[in-house]
Every structure is written in C-alpha cells, then in structure tokens.
mmCIF file of N, CA and C in Angstrom:
data_model
loop_
_atom_site.group_PDB
_atom_site.id
_atom_site.type_symbol
_atom_site.label_atom_id
_atom_site.label_comp_id
_atom_site.label_asym_id
_atom_site.label_seq_id
_atom_site.Cartn_x
_atom_site.Cartn_y
_atom_site.Cartn_z
ATOM 1 N N UNK A 1 -89.236 75.369 41.975
ATOM 2 C CA UNK A 1 -88.579 74.497 41.187
ATOM 3 C C UNK A 1 -89.410 72.997 41.900
ATOM 4 N N UNK A 2 -89.349 72.340 40.880
ATOM 5 C CA UNK A 2 -91.296 70.704 41.852
ATOM 6 C C UNK A 2 -90.273 70.100 42.623
ATOM 7 N N UNK A 3 -89.921 69.437 43.918
ATOM 8 C CA UNK A 3 -89.538 68.543 44.595
ATOM 9 C C UNK A 3 -88.977 67.100 43.885
ATOM 10 N N UNK A 4 -89.583 67.176 42.159
ATOM 11 C CA UNK A 4 -88.862 65.924 41.971
ATOM 12 C C UNK A 4 -87.875 66.945 40.934
ATOM 13 N N UNK A 5 -87.552 68.128 41.153
ATOM 14 C CA UNK A 5 -86.318 68.376 39.852
ATOM 15 C C UNK A 5 -85.371 68.380 41.399
ATOM 16 N N UNK A 6 -86.122 68.490 42.535
ATOM 17 C CA UNK A 6 -85.340 69.650 43.813
ATOM 18 C C UNK A 6 -84.083 68.032 44.434
ATOM 19 N N UNK A 7 -84.172 67.016 43.877
ATOM 20 C CA UNK A 7 -84.335 65.875 44.542
ATOM 21 C C UNK A 7 -83.210 64.991 42.616
ATOM 22 N N UNK A 8 -82.404 65.751 42.859
ATOM 23 C CA UNK A 8 -82.104 65.228 41.457
ATOM 24 C C UNK A 8 -81.161 63.444 42.195
ATOM 25 N N UNK A 9 -82.164 62.309 40.510
ATOM 26 C CA UNK A 9 -80.583 60.910 40.961
ATOM 27 C C UNK A 9 -80.264 61.138 41.495
ATOM 28 N N UNK A 10 -79.628 60.174 42.196
ATOM 29 C CA UNK A 10 -78.212 59.777 42.277
ATOM 30 C C UNK A 10 -77.448 60.019 40.720
ATOM 31 N N UNK A 11 -75.791 60.310 41.457
ATOM 32 C CA UNK A 11 -75.002 60.944 40.637
ATOM 33 C C UNK A 11 -74.940 62.926 39.691
ATOM 34 N N UNK A 12 -76.060 62.731 40.162
ATOM 35 C CA UNK A 12 -76.453 64.656 39.115
ATOM 36 C C UNK A 12 -76.583 65.706 40.448
ATOM 37 N N UNK A 13 -76.618 66.728 39.891
ATOM 38 C CA UNK A 13 -76.996 67.535 40.550
ATOM 39 C C UNK A 13 -77.011 68.469 40.421
ATOM 40 N N UNK A 14 -77.978 70.045 40.733
ATOM 41 C CA UNK A 14 -78.493 70.361 41.353
ATOM 42 C C UNK A 14 -77.909 72.002 42.192
ATOM 43 N N UNK A 15 -77.255 71.667 42.458
ATOM 44 C CA UNK A 15 -76.038 72.743 43.702
ATOM 45 C C UNK A 15 -75.933 74.181 42.439
ATOM 46 N N UNK A 16 -75.496 74.925 43.149
ATOM 47 C CA UNK A 16 -74.851 76.176 41.764
ATOM 48 C C UNK A 16 -73.944 76.203 41.691
ATOM 49 N N UNK A 17 -72.998 75.535 42.907
ATOM 50 C CA UNK A 17 -70.998 75.576 42.113
ATOM 51 C C UNK A 17 -71.418 75.051 41.491
ATOM 52 N N UNK A 18 -71.654 73.736 40.788
ATOM 53 C CA UNK A 18 -72.215 72.326 40.818
ATOM 54 C C UNK A 18 -72.703 72.404 38.566
ATOM 55 N N UNK A 19 -73.541 73.250 38.715
ATOM 56 C CA UNK A 19 -74.611 73.734 37.719
ATOM 57 C C UNK A 19 -73.347 75.050 36.936
ATOM 58 N N UNK A 20 -72.518 76.433 37.677
ATOM 59 C CA UNK A 20 -72.700 76.752 37.211
ATOM 60 C C UNK A 20 -73.543 77.676 35.771
ATOM 61 N N UNK A 21 -74.254 77.907 36.344
ATOM 62 C CA UNK A 21 -75.214 77.862 34.558
ATOM 63 C C UNK A 21 -75.498 79.427 34.151
ATOM 64 N N UNK A 22 -74.197 80.315 34.842
ATOM 65 C CA UNK A 22 -74.273 81.862 33.983
ATOM 66 C C UNK A 22 -73.326 81.454 33.174
ATOM 67 N N UNK A 23 -72.139 80.310 33.019
ATOM 68 C CA UNK A 23 -70.702 80.011 32.916
ATOM 69 C C UNK A 23 -71.354 79.533 31.429
ATOM 70 N N UNK A 24 -72.232 78.091 31.844
ATOM 71 C CA UNK A 24 -72.343 77.228 30.811
ATOM 72 C C UNK A 24 -73.972 77.888 29.730
ATOM 73 N N UNK A 25 -74.931 78.316 30.468
ATOM 74 C CA UNK A 25 -75.499 79.151 29.721
ATOM 75 C C UNK A 25 -76.173 81.002 29.841
ATOM 76 N N UNK A 26 -75.220 81.675 30.362
ATOM 77 C CA UNK A 26 -74.683 83.290 29.783
ATOM 78 C C UNK A 26 -74.562 82.851 27.877
ATOM 79 N N UNK A 27 -74.327 84.077 27.601
ATOM 80 C CA UNK A 27 -74.860 84.781 26.235
ATOM 81 C C UNK A 27 -73.851 83.723 24.947
ATOM 82 N N UNK A 28 -72.434 83.487 26.223
ATOM 83 C CA UNK A 28 -71.656 83.054 25.328
ATOM 84 C C UNK A 28 -71.380 82.075 25.509
ATOM 85 N N UNK A 29 -72.178 80.841 26.226
ATOM 86 C CA UNK A 29 -71.813 80.147 27.098
ATOM 87 C C UNK A 29 -72.356 78.717 26.806
ATOM 88 N N UNK A 30 -71.073 77.450 26.396
ATOM 89 C CA UNK A 30 -70.472 76.562 25.516
ATOM 90 C C UNK A 30 -72.189 75.798 25.509
ATOM 91 N N UNK A 31 -73.261 75.176 27.082
ATOM 92 C CA UNK A 31 -74.387 74.869 26.655
ATOM 93 C C UNK A 31 -75.386 75.592 26.115
ATOM 94 N N UNK A 32 -75.372 76.980 25.632
ATOM 95 C CA UNK A 32 -76.681 78.213 25.145
ATOM 96 C C UNK A 32 -75.633 77.838 23.958
ATOM 97 N N UNK A 33 -74.122 77.063 23.441
ATOM 98 C CA UNK A 33 -74.094 77.743 22.187
ATOM 99 C C UNK A 33 -73.816 76.598 20.768
ATOM 100 N N UNK A 34 -74.535 75.758 22.288
ATOM 101 C CA UNK A 34 -74.465 73.810 21.625
ATOM 102 C C UNK A 34 -75.640 73.498 21.330
ATOM 103 N N UNK A 35 -77.133 74.025 21.925
ATOM 104 C CA UNK A 35 -78.031 73.978 22.109
ATOM 105 C C UNK A 35 -78.379 74.234 20.607
ATOM 106 N N UNK A 36 -77.891 75.965 20.547
ATOM 107 C CA UNK A 36 -78.795 76.726 19.763
ATOM 108 C C UNK A 36 -77.986 76.401 18.442
ATOM 109 N N UNK A 37 -76.835 75.484 18.051
ATOM 110 C CA UNK A 37 -75.901 74.700 17.312
ATOM 111 C C UNK A 37 -77.595 73.799 16.393
ATOM 112 N N UNK A 38 -78.322 73.859 17.013
ATOM 113 C CA UNK A 38 -78.960 72.109 16.857
ATOM 114 C C UNK A 38 -80.180 73.025 17.104
ATOM 115 N N UNK A 39 -80.070 74.370 16.848
ATOM 116 C CA UNK A 39 -82.182 74.915 17.094
ATOM 117 C C UNK A 39 -82.318 75.563 17.700
ATOM 118 N N UNK A 40 -81.459 74.862 19.139
ATOM 119 C CA UNK A 40 -82.779 75.275 20.063
ATOM 120 C C UNK A 40 -82.855 76.096 20.800
ATOM 121 N N UNK A 41 -83.485 76.846 21.594
ATOM 122 C CA UNK A 41 -83.733 77.964 21.703
ATOM 123 C C UNK A 41 -84.015 78.685 22.898
ATOM 124 N N UNK A 42 -83.581 79.577 24.166
ATOM 125 C CA UNK A 42 -84.377 79.107 25.238
ATOM 126 C C UNK A 42 -84.098 78.458 26.214
ATOM 127 N N UNK A 43 -82.651 77.963 25.847
ATOM 128 C CA UNK A 43 -82.190 76.981 27.181
ATOM 129 C C UNK A 43 -82.561 76.436 28.418
ATOM 130 N N UNK A 44 -82.893 75.812 29.494
ATOM 131 C CA UNK A 44 -83.612 75.613 30.583
ATOM 132 C C UNK A 44 -82.461 74.581 30.481
ATOM 133 N N UNK A 45 -81.290 74.811 31.870
ATOM 134 C CA UNK A 45 -80.748 73.642 32.361
ATOM 135 C C UNK A 45 -81.896 73.439 33.876
ATOM 136 N N UNK A 46 -81.271 72.248 33.663
ATOM 137 C CA UNK A 46 -81.642 71.367 34.321
ATOM 138 C C UNK A 46 -81.139 70.748 35.788
ATOM 139 N N UNK A 47 -79.664 70.291 35.706
ATOM 140 C CA UNK A 47 -79.038 69.265 36.903
ATOM 141 C C UNK A 47 -78.561 69.350 35.880
ATOM 142 N N UNK A 48 -76.357 68.924 36.205
ATOM 143 C CA UNK A 48 -75.497 68.130 35.754
ATOM 144 C C UNK A 48 -75.039 67.405 36.036
ATOM 145 N N UNK A 49 -74.225 65.963 35.963
ATOM 146 C CA UNK A 49 -74.005 65.520 36.438
ATOM 147 C C UNK A 49 -72.820 65.927 37.263
ATOM 148 N N UNK A 50 -72.994 64.898 38.874
ATOM 149 C CA UNK A 50 -72.352 65.497 39.745
ATOM 150 C C UNK A 50 -70.375 64.716 39.395
ATOM 151 N N UNK A 51 -69.762 66.041 40.547
ATOM 152 C CA UNK A 51 -68.525 65.895 40.298
ATOM 153 C C UNK A 51 -67.910 65.103 39.986
ATOM 154 N N UNK A 52 -67.739 64.049 41.456
ATOM 155 C CA UNK A 52 -68.609 62.608 41.887
ATOM 156 C C UNK A 52 -68.062 61.684 40.686
ATOM 157 N N UNK A 53 -68.790 61.799 39.638
ATOM 158 C CA UNK A 53 -69.722 61.063 38.962
ATOM 159 C C UNK A 53 -69.382 61.302 37.057
ATOM 160 N N UNK A 54 -68.744 61.959 37.172
ATOM 161 C CA UNK A 54 -66.823 62.316 36.066
ATOM 162 C C UNK A 54 -67.627 64.235 35.668
ATOM 163 N N UNK A 55 -69.454 64.578 36.500
ATOM 164 C CA UNK A 55 -69.695 66.229 35.679
ATOM 165 C C UNK A 55 -69.483 67.004 33.417
ATOM 166 N N UNK A 56 -69.844 65.375 33.343
ATOM 167 C CA UNK A 56 -69.592 65.932 32.051
ATOM 168 C C UNK A 56 -71.189 66.354 30.756
ATOM 169 N N UNK A 57 -72.240 65.685 32.066
ATOM 170 C CA UNK A 57 -73.152 65.696 31.377
ATOM 171 C C UNK A 57 -74.009 66.596 31.669
ATOM 172 N N UNK A 58 -75.309 67.888 30.902
ATOM 173 C CA UNK A 58 -76.331 68.270 31.174
ATOM 174 C C UNK A 58 -77.829 68.194 30.897
ATOM 175 N N UNK A 59 -78.945 67.634 31.618
ATOM 176 C CA UNK A 59 -79.898 67.796 31.290
ATOM 177 C C UNK A 59 -80.383 69.374 31.319
ATOM 178 N N UNK A 60 -80.978 69.493 30.035
ATOM 179 C CA UNK A 60 -81.692 70.567 30.243
ATOM 180 C C UNK A 60 -82.881 70.788 29.488
ATOM 181 N N UNK A 61 -83.767 71.505 29.506
ATOM 182 C CA UNK A 61 -84.951 71.304 28.522
ATOM 183 C C UNK A 61 -84.999 73.352 27.737
ATOM 184 N N UNK A 62 -85.650 73.123 26.277
ATOM 185 C CA UNK A 62 -85.430 73.702 25.127
ATOM 186 C C UNK A 62 -87.339 73.547 24.899
ATOM 187 N N UNK A 63 -88.951 73.939 25.568
ATOM 188 C CA UNK A 63 -89.757 74.531 25.258
ATOM 189 C C UNK A 63 -90.613 72.896 25.939
ATOM 190 N N UNK A 64 -91.291 72.406 25.892
ATOM 191 C CA UNK A 64 -91.946 71.109 26.238
ATOM 192 C C UNK A 64 -90.005 69.574 26.990
ATOM 193 N N UNK A 65 -89.577 69.824 25.940
ATOM 194 C CA UNK A 65 -88.982 68.603 25.592
ATOM 195 C C UNK A 65 -87.821 68.716 25.998
ATOM 196 N N UNK A 66 -86.947 67.301 26.534
ATOM 197 C CA UNK A 66 -86.016 67.653 26.873
ATOM 198 C C UNK A 66 -84.715 67.077 26.180
ATOM 199 N N UNK A 67 -83.224 67.772 26.928
ATOM 200 C CA UNK A 67 -81.901 66.909 26.590
ATOM 201 C C UNK A 67 -81.074 66.778 27.185
ATOM 202 N N UNK A 68 -79.802 65.973 26.730
ATOM 203 C CA UNK A 68 -78.588 65.753 26.772
ATOM 204 C C UNK A 68 -77.863 66.767 26.179
ATOM 205 N N UNK A 69 -77.055 67.684 26.951
ATOM 206 C CA UNK A 69 -75.564 67.764 26.119
ATOM 207 C C UNK A 69 -74.290 67.615 26.959
ATOM 208 N N UNK A 70 -73.470 66.122 26.126
ATOM 209 C CA UNK A 70 -72.205 66.134 26.513
ATOM 210 C C UNK A 70 -71.804 66.855 26.498
ATOM 211 N N UNK A 71 -71.129 67.536 27.337
ATOM 212 C CA UNK A 71 -69.971 68.187 27.131
ATOM 213 C C UNK A 71 -68.696 66.998 27.079
ATOM 214 N N UNK A 72 -68.317 66.568 27.137
ATOM 215 C CA UNK A 72 -66.874 66.007 26.706
ATOM 216 C C UNK A 72 -67.185 66.084 25.208
ATOM 217 N N UNK A 73 -68.373 66.001 23.971
ATOM 218 C CA UNK A 73 -68.803 65.589 22.548
ATOM 219 C C UNK A 73 -68.961 66.863 21.880
ATOM 220 N N UNK A 74 -69.737 67.266 22.764
ATOM 221 C CA UNK A 74 -69.809 68.334 22.917
ATOM 222 C C UNK A 74 -71.642 68.307 21.705
ATOM 223 N N UNK A 75 -71.772 67.577 22.227
ATOM 224 C CA UNK A 75 -73.167 66.973 21.357
ATOM 225 C C UNK A 75 -74.685 67.207 22.207
ATOM 226 N N UNK A 76 -75.626 67.347 21.305
ATOM 227 C CA UNK A 76 -76.909 67.104 22.060
ATOM 228 C C UNK A 76 -78.100 66.195 21.681
ATOM 229 N N UNK A 77 -78.404 65.723 22.586
ATOM 230 C CA UNK A 77 -78.645 64.173 22.374
ATOM 231 C C UNK A 77 -80.436 64.545 22.918
ATOM 232 N N UNK A 78 -81.553 64.108 22.317
ATOM 233 C CA UNK A 78 -83.364 64.591 22.967
ATOM 234 C C UNK A 78 -83.618 62.945 23.402
ATOM 235 N N UNK A 79 -84.131 63.660 25.083
ATOM 236 C CA UNK A 79 -84.778 61.961 25.093
ATOM 237 C C UNK A 79 -86.348 62.008 24.702
ATOM 238 N N UNK A 80 -86.796 60.787 23.930
ATOM 239 C CA UNK A 80 -87.363 60.603 22.658
ATOM 240 C C UNK A 80 -88.765 58.853 24.498
ATOM 241 N N UNK A 81 -87.878 59.082 25.581
ATOM 242 C CA UNK A 81 -88.433 58.323 25.930
ATOM 243 C C UNK A 81 -88.379 57.503 27.457
ATOM 244 N N UNK A 82 -88.054 57.799 28.714
ATOM 245 C CA UNK A 82 -89.662 58.982 27.852
ATOM 246 C C UNK A 82 -90.067 60.911 28.672
ATOM 247 N N UNK A 83 -90.062 60.804 26.830
ATOM 248 C CA UNK A 83 -90.300 63.123 26.245
ATOM 249 C C UNK A 83 -90.243 63.646 27.643
ATOM 250 N N UNK A 84 -90.927 63.523 29.000
ATOM 251 C CA UNK A 84 -91.110 65.173 29.698
ATOM 252 C C UNK A 84 -90.313 64.610 30.900
ATOM 253 N N UNK A 85 -89.401 65.547 31.231
ATOM 254 C CA UNK A 85 -89.254 65.611 32.123
ATOM 255 C C UNK A 85 -89.359 65.095 34.107
ATOM 256 N N UNK A 86 -90.189 65.203 34.063
ATOM 257 C CA UNK A 86 -91.055 64.485 35.799
ATOM 258 C C UNK A 86 -90.606 62.311 34.762
ATOM 259 N N UNK A 87 -91.359 62.437 34.179
ATOM 260 C CA UNK A 87 -91.519 60.964 33.712
ATOM 261 C C UNK A 87 -89.233 59.963 33.348
ATOM 262 N N UNK A 88 -88.699 61.415 33.246
ATOM 263 C CA UNK A 88 -87.839 60.742 33.339
ATOM 264 C C UNK A 88 -87.082 60.801 34.283
ATOM 265 N N UNK A 89 -86.545 61.613 35.080
ATOM 266 C CA UNK A 89 -86.551 61.290 36.425
ATOM 267 C C UNK A 89 -86.624 60.476 37.373
ATOM 268 N N UNK A 90 -87.410 60.056 36.806
ATOM 269 C CA UNK A 90 -88.843 58.763 37.561
ATOM 270 C C UNK A 90 -87.268 57.742 37.069
ATOM 271 N N UNK A 91 -87.306 57.602 35.828
ATOM 272 C CA UNK A 91 -86.101 55.784 35.358
ATOM 273 C C UNK A 91 -85.043 55.944 35.557
ATOM 274 N N UNK A 92 -84.785 57.608 35.905
ATOM 275 C CA UNK A 92 -83.619 57.527 35.848
ATOM 276 C C UNK A 92 -83.304 57.108 37.258
ATOM 277 N N UNK A 93 -84.066 57.431 38.728
ATOM 278 C CA UNK A 93 -84.280 57.481 39.729
ATOM 279 C C UNK A 93 -84.247 55.357 39.646
ATOM 280 N N UNK A 94 -84.105 54.862 39.069
ATOM 281 C CA UNK A 94 -84.734 53.166 39.039
ATOM 282 C C UNK A 94 -83.213 53.033 39.131
ATOM 283 N N UNK A 95 -82.662 51.901 39.234
ATOM 284 C CA UNK A 95 -81.492 51.187 39.962
ATOM 285 C C UNK A 95 -82.075 50.575 38.435
ATOM 286 N N UNK A 96 -80.227 50.584 38.702
ATOM 287 C CA UNK A 96 -79.006 50.480 36.520
ATOM 288 C C UNK A 96 -79.998 49.151 36.270
ATOM 289 N N UNK A 97 -79.474 49.033 35.113
ATOM 290 C CA UNK A 97 -80.628 48.105 34.238
ATOM 291 C C UNK A 97 -82.058 47.816 34.581
ATOM 292 N N UNK A 98 -82.618 49.169 35.060
ATOM 293 C CA UNK A 98 -84.291 48.861 35.091
ATOM 294 C C UNK A 98 -85.050 49.811 34.761
ATOM 295 N N UNK A 99 -83.545 50.616 34.606
ATOM 296 C CA UNK A 99 -85.148 51.971 34.290
ATOM 297 C C UNK A 99 -85.368 51.830 32.256
ATOM 298 N N UNK A 100 -85.472 53.217 31.936
ATOM 299 C CA UNK A 100 -86.859 52.717 30.425
ATOM 300 C C UNK A 100 -86.081 53.839 29.634
ATOM 301 N N UNK A 101 -84.894 54.350 28.896
ATOM 302 C CA UNK A 101 -84.422 55.419 28.403
ATOM 303 C C UNK A 101 -84.016 55.224 26.901
ATOM 304 N N UNK A 102 -84.285 56.267 26.263
ATOM 305 C CA UNK A 102 -84.496 56.096 24.759
ATOM 306 C C UNK A 102 -83.920 57.137 24.587
ATOM 307 N N UNK A 103 -82.795 58.355 23.579
ATOM 308 C CA UNK A 103 -82.473 59.281 23.380
ATOM 309 C C UNK A 103 -81.983 59.322 21.889
ATOM 310 N N UNK A 104 -81.806 60.440 21.424
ATOM 311 C CA UNK A 104 -81.748 60.758 19.494
ATOM 312 C C UNK A 104 -81.188 61.976 19.374
ATOM 313 N N UNK A 105 -80.170 61.381 18.674
ATOM 314 C CA UNK A 105 -78.319 62.996 18.539
ATOM 315 C C UNK A 105 -79.849 64.171 18.109
ATOM 316 N N UNK A 106 -79.320 64.824 17.653
ATOM 317 C CA UNK A 106 -79.844 66.069 18.433
ATOM 318 C C UNK A 106 -79.026 66.846 17.089
ATOM 319 N N UNK A 107 -79.611 67.478 14.659
ATOM 320 C CA UNK A 107 -78.536 67.139 14.143
ATOM 321 C C UNK A 107 -78.041 68.331 13.756
ATOM 322 N N UNK A 108 -76.850 68.686 14.166
ATOM 323 C CA UNK A 108 -77.114 70.656 13.718
ATOM 324 C C UNK A 108 -77.968 71.532 12.288
ATOM 325 N N UNK A 109 -78.467 72.384 13.135
ATOM 326 C CA UNK A 109 -78.265 73.341 11.800
ATOM 327 C C UNK A 109 -77.891 73.764 10.671
ATOM 328 N N UNK A 110 -78.004 73.507 9.563
ATOM 329 C CA UNK A 110 -76.439 74.266 8.335
ATOM 330 C C UNK A 110 -77.624 75.215 8.519
#
C-alpha cells in the first residue's frame, strides 16, 4: 500500500476493524454485490468512512477507476474528477469547500 493510501483523509479509515473486508467484499458481501450489480468485477476496497463520521461510504477501485459505494442507499458512484486514486486522495485532503471532485452515478446492469 502506498503511503498515500496508508494515510487516509480525515474522516476515513483503513483500519482492519473498520474496513471489515471479508464481510463487505467477500463472496456474498454487500460491497461486492453492489459492484457486480453495476457490472464491475474484482472490486478492491480502499477505505471506509470512519465510525466517528458515519461509516456509511466505502471507496473502492475496479480496474483503473475509482468508485464510492453509498452503503446506506446501496448505489455506486464513479469518481470522474479526479479519476485516479492518488488525485482523489489529494483532493479529499484539502480543506472543506476547496476540493474539486466530481462523481457520476453508475447505473445497474440489466
């Protein structure tokens, strides 16, 4: 894991006890199922909102793209600006209101 990924932005966690990778991303995990529903294969978890900030969102990658799984609503969003993980993490570390991030809802595959 790069130092960029090992040091999540404020309000996010990479701690094993928070991420619960086998629960969310195992064969029948909700995160994996959400990703598969929109046509994404082999999702890789990156970080989860920390418990102190709600624990309701999970950033993951699939291929070279970065996504957000809204755990409450069950939908998946793709980060389009910046589109790469390092760029996203840089923007997320900026003070509130100064970051420049865009996302698009990924629609379910029928």
